[in-house]
Structures are given as structure tokens and as C-alpha cells.
Amino acid sequence: MSTATFPLLRLPENAQRKVLNGFDAIQLINFSLLSKNAKQLAKSLNHAIDKICLYVDDVIFIRIIYDVEYQEGSIVWSLLPPRQIRGRRGTVPIYMPRRVLVVKRLHHGWLFEEIEEYQNPGLSISEWLELFPSGV
Amino acid sequence: MTSPASSSEVKYLIESSEGNTFDVSGAALRQSNTFNAMFLNIGADGPIPFTDYNEATLKKVFEYCEHSVNEENYSGPKHQDDLSKWDLNFFNEMDQKMFIDVINASNFLDIERLTSYCCERIARMLRGKNTQEMIKVITLPTAEELEAKQKVEEKKAAAAKKVAEKAAETAEKTETLEELPVQQLVQTTRNKLTRKYLSFSNE
């Protein structure tokens, strides 16, 4: 079968969901960034994650943990600010992320498995948060 | 043609979009939940029309069903590395058009095992790709296609809404009658009858 291109979003919805069920969290987020329809489809899977944390600092981090009890692993999306950003002292400036750095941490320690970095496709912080399942 | 007997020897005639018919064993056909829901218990007088799909696609789908008749019950998608040589050949010899047709037919016929294996294959193809790489692989629907899809969904939603409204209306009526005290119920019925007879007498 040729794998150059594949019309995934033209398949029946049931088949699309089955394909997406074979994706991990990083891939689901990458898929959500394709289009509005893709985002809706990914959200409709209602995938549960054990915990989601938002860290607000000079850089904003979104971290999901998939097994809280055993700290099985977590994925962190670091939403990096534009090069020049100045906030008032003691405040955290709201910014449009410039780049996104994805890090997958396998266990409780500092063992990073996979790193991916890309240009932010024009999503604000709140739009980024919307990509993640809300029922956590 | 065929009876709904459960013997694996029973053959069913399948009709494709070209109007051609061919035999499929009952055992193979029973892997389709759509068939089980529609024909298994009532049988079919004449060929079973799966006329949205062409003969080549249907034959390919039922070839898979015939092959997996003796496999143990389906228990979730297998990892592609665990697929047998026959399975791998089955998938590898299809071109993309046939593969998509097989997914569509398998999805309609609700053949869980085949649909899952096909989908797992697509997921595997996309695994490890970032958004930019996915954009290159996944051909996104055009604006016209999205519009047509939205229209179909709107129609479906409107039909579902109508059905729900009707059901709610019926439930409300039943509820109203049940909630009325007996005396009031008698009175309401009497009023209705009076009105009815009055209208008759007016005529």
C-alpha cells in the first residue's frame, strides 16, 4: 500500500476514532493541531489523563501525568515566550508562545525519552489548554 | 436461496454494486455484526444486497472473513508484529484505493477484527510523525467536502431532534395522565366526551 498520502479524515468516523486510539498523547496533540475538525475528533475520544498541571513562570509549562500512583511518566509541553518580553516586576506577562518544546519523561527521575520542538502554530495559552481533555 | 440455519455449510448469495452475485459461507458472514443484526434470525429471500460496495472489495472483505473463521474470538487489535504471514500478505497486496474501500465496507459490515487491523495499520503509518509531517501524509478534506459533511450532520441532528421531541411529547402526555388524581381524570374524560358529543350534535 502506498503511504505517500492518506485521506484519514475522509474515512468513516468510527474508523477515524479507531486510528486515533492507536496514538499516544504527543501524537494526539500533534493531530489536533492539523485542523478544527481534527481537534474535535481528538477531543471526542474523551481520553482520560490522570493529572494535568499548568506551571506559570518565565516559561509556561503544561504537564500531563498518566499514572499518578506510580509516577509512570509525564509529558511536558513548554510554551516558550517571544524573544523579547518584559513584564512588570512581580507579574507574569501573558504572551503568545513562539515555540513549543515537548519533553517526555519516562520515570520519576530526570530521564527524558523524546524531545520535539516546533514553531507555535498561532495558538494562545488558553487555546493550547483546550487541546487537552477537560474531564480530568 | 438460503436458510438462517447456523451450519457453516450454509452459503449466502451476496450482491455487489455491479449487480453481480457470489457465494459466501454462513460462518464467514456471521463475523459481520451488520449481517447478524439484519439477516441472521430472519433469513433472506434472494441475494443479500450490499450494493454500496463493488464486487472486488466485497470479495476481499469476505476472503478475510473466510480465513479468520477458525481463529479464536476477537480480543482487541493485535500488534502488527504479531500478524501472521497470511495477514501481512493480505494487507500488503492491496493498493491504497482498495485498502480504503475495504475499510469502508468492513466498517459498514461491522467486522470488528478487520476494521481494527486496518486502523492499527494506519496508526502505525502515522506513528512518530509531528504535525508538519502529518500534514504531508494526511490529505485534509476540501472546504466543499466539509460543507457537504456538515449538511449531512445537520440533517441527521434535525431528524434526531424531531424524534426526541416526539418522544418527549408522548412521554409528557403519558405523564400528565398518570399524574392526574382519579377524580380529575374522570372529569377530564367526561369533559372530552361531552365536547365530542356536542360537536357531533352540532353537525
Coordinates of C-alpha atoms in Angstrom, one line a residue:
Chain A
M1 CA 0.0 0.0 0.0
S2 CA 1.3 3.4 -0.9
T3 CA 2.0 5.6 2.1
A4 CA 2.8 8.9 0.5
T5 CA -0.6 10.4 1.4
F6 CA -3.6 9.0 3.1
P7 CA -7.1 10.6 3.4
L8 CA -7.6 9.7 7.1
L9 CA -10.2 12.4 7.6
R10 CA -12.4 11.1 4.8
L11 CA -12.8 7.7 6.4
P12 CA -15.9 6.8 8.4
E13 CA -15.8 8.5 11.9
N14 CA -15.7 5.1 13.6
A15 CA -12.6 4.1 11.7
Q16 CA -11.0 7.6 12.3
R17 CA -11.5 7.0 16.1
K18 CA -10.0 3.6 15.9
V19 CA -6.9 5.0 14.2
L20 CA -6.6 7.7 16.8
N21 CA -6.9 5.2 19.6
G22 CA -3.6 3.9 18.4
F23 CA -1.9 7.2 19.1
D24 CA -0.1 8.3 22.2
A25 CA -0.7 11.7 23.9
I26 CA 2.0 13.5 21.9
Q27 CA 0.6 12.3 18.6
L28 CA -2.9 13.2 19.6
I29 CA -1.9 16.7 20.3
N30 CA 0.1 16.9 17.0
F31 CA -3.0 15.6 15.2
S32 CA -5.3 18.1 17.0
L33 CA -3.1 20.9 15.5
L34 CA -4.0 19.8 11.9
S35 CA -7.4 21.4 11.7
K36 CA -10.6 22.3 13.6
N37 CA -12.1 19.0 12.6
A38 CA -9.1 17.1 13.7
K39 CA -9.2 18.8 17.1
Q40 CA -12.9 18.0 17.5
L41 CA -12.2 14.4 16.6
A42 CA -9.4 14.0 19.0
K43 CA -11.4 15.6 21.8
S44 CA -14.4 13.3 21.1
L45 CA -12.2 10.3 22.1
N46 CA -12.6 11.5 25.7
H47 CA -9.2 10.1 26.6
A48 CA -8.6 10.3 30.3
I49 CA -5.4 11.5 31.8
D50 CA -4.7 11.2 35.5
K51 CA -3.5 14.7 36.1
I52 CA -2.8 17.9 34.3
C53 CA -0.7 20.7 35.7
L54 CA -0.1 24.2 34.5
Y55 CA 3.1 25.8 35.7
V56 CA 3.3 29.6 35.1
D57 CA 6.7 31.1 35.2
D58 CA 9.0 32.8 32.7
V59 CA 8.0 29.9 30.5
I60 CA 4.6 28.3 30.7
F61 CA 4.6 24.5 31.1
I62 CA 1.6 22.1 30.6
R63 CA 2.4 18.8 32.1
I64 CA 0.2 15.7 31.9
I65 CA 0.8 12.6 34.1
Y66 CA -0.6 9.3 33.0
D67 CA -0.3 7.2 36.2
V68 CA -0.2 9.3 39.3
E69 CA 0.1 6.4 41.7
Y70 CA 3.3 5.0 40.2
Q71 CA 4.6 8.2 38.5
E72 CA 4.7 6.1 35.4
G73 CA 5.5 9.0 33.1
S74 CA 4.7 12.5 32.1
I75 CA 4.8 14.7 29.1
V76 CA 5.6 18.4 29.3
W77 CA 4.8 21.0 26.7
S78 CA 6.9 24.0 27.3
L79 CA 5.3 27.1 25.6
L80 CA 8.3 29.3 25.0
P81 CA 7.8 33.1 25.0
P82 CA 8.8 35.5 22.3
R83 CA 12.5 36.6 22.4
Q84 CA 11.8 40.0 23.9
I85 CA 9.1 40.1 26.5
R86 CA 9.0 42.4 29.5
G87 CA 6.6 42.1 32.4
R88 CA 6.2 44.3 35.4
R89 CA 8.3 43.2 38.3
G90 CA 6.4 40.6 40.3
T91 CA 3.9 39.8 37.5
V92 CA 3.8 37.1 34.9
P93 CA 3.4 38.5 31.4
I94 CA 0.7 37.0 29.2
Y95 CA 2.3 36.1 25.8
M96 CA 1.7 34.3 22.6
P97 CA 4.1 31.3 22.6
R98 CA 6.8 31.5 20.0
R99 CA 8.0 27.9 20.0
V100 CA 6.8 24.7 21.7
L101 CA 9.2 22.2 23.2
V102 CA 7.8 18.7 24.0
V103 CA 9.6 16.5 26.5
K104 CA 8.6 13.0 27.6
R105 CA 9.8 11.9 31.0
L106 CA 9.7 8.2 31.4
H107 CA 10.0 7.7 35.2
H108 CA 10.1 9.8 38.3
G109 CA 13.8 10.8 37.7
W110 CA 15.2 13.0 35.1
L111 CA 15.2 10.6 32.2
F112 CA 14.0 12.3 29.1
E113 CA 12.9 10.0 26.3
E114 CA 11.9 12.1 23.5
I115 CA 12.2 15.8 22.6
E116 CA 10.4 17.6 19.8
E117 CA 10.5 21.3 19.1
Y118 CA 8.4 23.3 16.7
Q119 CA 7.0 26.7 15.8
N120 CA 3.8 27.5 17.7
P121 CA 1.0 27.3 15.1
G122 CA -0.6 30.6 16.3
L123 CA -2.3 29.2 19.4
S124 CA -2.7 31.2 22.6
I125 CA -2.1 29.6 26.0
S126 CA -5.8 29.1 26.5
E127 CA -6.1 27.5 23.1
W128 CA -3.3 25.2 24.0
L129 CA -5.1 24.2 27.2
E130 CA -8.3 23.5 25.2
L131 CA -6.4 20.7 23.3
F132 CA -6.2 18.7 26.4
P133 CA -9.1 16.5 27.8
S134 CA -11.2 18.6 30.2
G135 CA -12.6 15.7 32.2
V136 CA -9.6 15.3 34.4
Chain B
M1 CA -31.8 -19.3 -1.5
T2 CA -30.6 -19.8 2.0
S3 CA -32.0 -20.5 5.4
P4 CA -30.9 -18.9 8.6
A5 CA -29.6 -22.2 9.9
S6 CA -26.3 -21.9 11.7
S7 CA -24.4 -24.6 9.9
S8 CA -21.1 -23.4 8.4
E9 CA -22.0 -25.2 5.2
V10 CA -24.8 -22.8 4.5
K11 CA -24.0 -20.4 1.7
Y12 CA -25.4 -17.0 1.2
L13 CA -25.6 -15.0 -2.0
I14 CA -24.1 -11.5 -1.9
E15 CA -25.0 -8.9 -4.4
S16 CA -22.4 -6.2 -5.3
S17 CA -22.8 -2.7 -6.7
E18 CA -22.4 -4.1 -10.3
G19 CA -25.4 -6.4 -9.7
N20 CA -23.1 -9.5 -9.6
T21 CA -23.7 -12.2 -7.1
F22 CA -21.3 -14.6 -5.4
D23 CA -21.4 -17.1 -2.5
V24 CA -20.1 -16.5 1.0
S25 CA -20.2 -19.1 3.7
G26 CA -22.5 -18.5 6.7
A27 CA -19.6 -18.8 9.1
A28 CA -17.7 -16.1 7.3
L29 CA -20.7 -13.9 7.0
R30 CA -21.5 -14.2 10.7
Q31 CA -18.4 -12.2 11.5
S32 CA -20.3 -9.2 10.3
N33 CA -22.4 -7.7 13.1
T34 CA -24.5 -5.8 10.5
F35 CA -25.4 -9.1 8.8
N36 CA -26.2 -10.7 12.2
A37 CA -28.5 -7.8 13.1
M38 CA -30.3 -7.8 9.8
F39 CA -30.5 -11.3 8.4
L40 CA -29.2 -14.0 10.7
N41 CA -32.5 -14.6 12.5
I42 CA -34.9 -13.9 9.7
G43 CA -33.0 -15.3 6.8
A44 CA -33.1 -13.7 3.3
D45 CA -35.2 -14.4 0.2
G46 CA -32.7 -13.9 -2.5
P47 CA -29.3 -12.3 -2.7
I48 CA -28.2 -10.0 0.2
P49 CA -27.7 -6.6 -1.3
F50 CA -24.5 -4.9 -0.3
T51 CA -24.8 -2.7 -3.3
D52 CA -22.8 0.3 -2.0
Y53 CA -19.6 -1.8 -2.5
N54 CA -18.1 -3.3 -5.6
E55 CA -17.5 -7.0 -6.1
A56 CA -13.7 -6.8 -5.7
T57 CA -14.0 -5.1 -2.4
L58 CA -16.7 -7.4 -1.0
K59 CA -14.7 -10.5 -2.2
K60 CA -11.6 -9.1 -0.4
V61 CA -13.5 -8.5 2.8
F62 CA -15.1 -11.9 2.8
E63 CA -11.8 -13.5 1.8
Y64 CA -10.5 -12.2 5.2
C65 CA -13.6 -13.4 7.0
E66 CA -13.3 -16.9 5.4
H67 CA -9.7 -17.0 6.5
S68 CA -10.3 -16.0 10.1
V69 CA -13.3 -18.3 10.6
N70 CA -11.3 -20.7 12.8
E71 CA -9.4 -18.0 14.7
E72 CA -10.3 -17.6 18.4
N73 CA -12.7 -14.8 19.3
Y74 CA -11.5 -11.3 18.7
S75 CA -10.0 -9.7 21.8
G76 CA -8.7 -6.3 20.7
P77 CA -6.3 -5.3 18.0
K78 CA -3.1 -7.3 17.5
H79 CA 0.2 -5.6 17.3
Q80 CA 1.2 -5.6 13.7
D81 CA 4.4 -7.6 14.5
D82 CA 2.1 -10.4 15.7
L83 CA 0.2 -10.6 12.4
S84 CA 0.6 -13.9 10.6
K85 CA 2.3 -14.1 7.2
W86 CA -1.1 -14.6 5.6
D87 CA -2.4 -11.4 7.2
L88 CA 0.6 -9.4 6.1
N89 CA 0.3 -10.6 2.5
F90 CA -3.4 -9.8 2.6
F91 CA -2.7 -6.2 3.6
N92 CA 0.4 -5.7 1.5
E93 CA -1.1 -6.8 -1.8
M94 CA -3.8 -4.1 -1.6
D95 CA -3.3 -0.7 -3.2
Q96 CA -4.4 2.4 -1.3
K97 CA -7.8 2.6 -3.1
M98 CA -8.6 -1.0 -2.4
F99 CA -7.5 -0.5 1.2
I100 CA -9.8 2.4 1.7
D101 CA -12.7 0.6 0.1
V102 CA -12.0 -2.4 2.4
I103 CA -12.1 -0.2 5.5
N104 CA -15.4 1.4 4.4
A105 CA -17.0 -1.9 3.6
S106 CA -15.7 -3.5 6.8
N107 CA -16.9 -0.6 8.8
F108 CA -20.4 -0.8 7.3
L109 CA -20.5 -4.6 7.8
D110 CA -19.2 -4.0 11.3
I111 CA -16.4 -6.6 11.1
E112 CA -14.6 -5.7 14.2
R113 CA -11.4 -7.6 13.6
L114 CA -10.7 -6.5 10.1
T115 CA -11.6 -2.8 10.8
S116 CA -9.3 -2.8 13.8
Y117 CA -6.4 -4.3 11.9
C118 CA -6.8 -1.8 9.1
C119 CA -7.0 1.1 11.5
E120 CA -4.0 -0.1 13.5
R121 CA -2.1 -0.2 10.2
I122 CA -2.9 3.4 9.5
A123 CA -2.0 4.4 13.1
R124 CA 1.3 2.7 12.7
M125 CA 1.9 4.6 9.4
L126 CA 1.5 7.9 11.3
R127 CA 3.3 7.0 14.5
G128 CA 6.2 9.2 15.4
K129 CA 5.2 12.0 13.0
N130 CA 5.0 15.6 14.1
T131 CA 2.2 17.9 12.8
Q132 CA 4.2 19.1 9.8
E133 CA 4.9 15.5 8.7
M134 CA 1.3 14.5 9.4
I135 CA 0.1 17.4 7.2
K136 CA 2.1 15.9 4.3
V137 CA 0.6 12.5 4.8
I138 CA -3.0 13.2 5.8
T139 CA -4.8 14.8 2.9
L140 CA -7.2 17.3 4.6
P141 CA -10.8 17.5 3.2
T142 CA -11.6 20.4 1.0
A143 CA -14.0 23.2 2.0
E144 CA -16.7 21.7 -0.2
E145 CA -16.3 18.3 1.3
L146 CA -16.5 19.8 4.8
E147 CA -19.6 21.7 3.8
A148 CA -21.3 18.6 2.4
K149 CA -20.4 16.7 5.6
Q150 CA -21.8 19.4 7.8
K151 CA -25.0 19.5 5.8
V152 CA -25.4 15.7 6.3
E153 CA -24.7 16.1 10.0
E154 CA -27.2 19.0 10.3
K155 CA -29.9 16.8 8.6
K156 CA -29.1 13.9 11.0
A157 CA -29.3 16.2 14.0
A158 CA -32.6 17.7 12.8
A159 CA -34.1 14.2 12.3
A160 CA -32.8 13.1 15.8
K161 CA -34.2 16.3 17.3
K162 CA -37.6 15.6 15.8
V163 CA -37.6 12.1 17.1
A164 CA -36.6 13.2 20.5
E165 CA -39.2 15.9 20.6
K166 CA -41.9 13.4 19.6
A167 CA -40.7 11.0 22.3
A168 CA -40.7 13.8 24.9
E169 CA -44.2 14.9 23.8
T170 CA -45.5 11.3 24.1
A171 CA -43.8 10.9 27.5
E172 CA -45.3 14.2 28.7
K173 CA -48.8 13.2 27.7
T174 CA -48.5 9.9 29.5
E175 CA -47.0 11.6 32.5
T176 CA -49.8 14.2 32.6
L177 CA -52.4 11.4 32.6
E178 CA -50.6 9.4 35.2
E179 CA -50.2 12.4 37.5
L180 CA -53.9 13.4 37.5
P181 CA -55.9 12.2 40.5
V182 CA -58.5 9.7 39.7
Q183 CA -61.4 12.1 40.1
Q184 CA -59.8 14.7 37.9
L185 CA -59.1 12.0 35.3
V186 CA -62.7 11.0 35.3
Q187 CA -63.8 14.6 35.0
T188 CA -61.3 15.3 32.2
T189 CA -62.5 12.2 30.3
R190 CA -66.1 13.3 30.8
N191 CA -65.4 16.8 29.5
K192 CA -63.7 15.4 26.5
L193 CA -66.7 13.0 25.8
T194 CA -69.2 15.8 26.3
R195 CA -67.2 18.0 23.9
K196 CA -67.1 15.2 21.4
Y197 CA -70.9 14.5 21.5
L198 CA -71.6 18.2 21.5
S199 CA -69.6 18.6 18.3
F200 CA -71.5 15.6 16.8
S201 CA -74.8 17.1 17.7
N202 CA -73.8 20.5 16.2
E203 CA -73.1 18.8 12.9

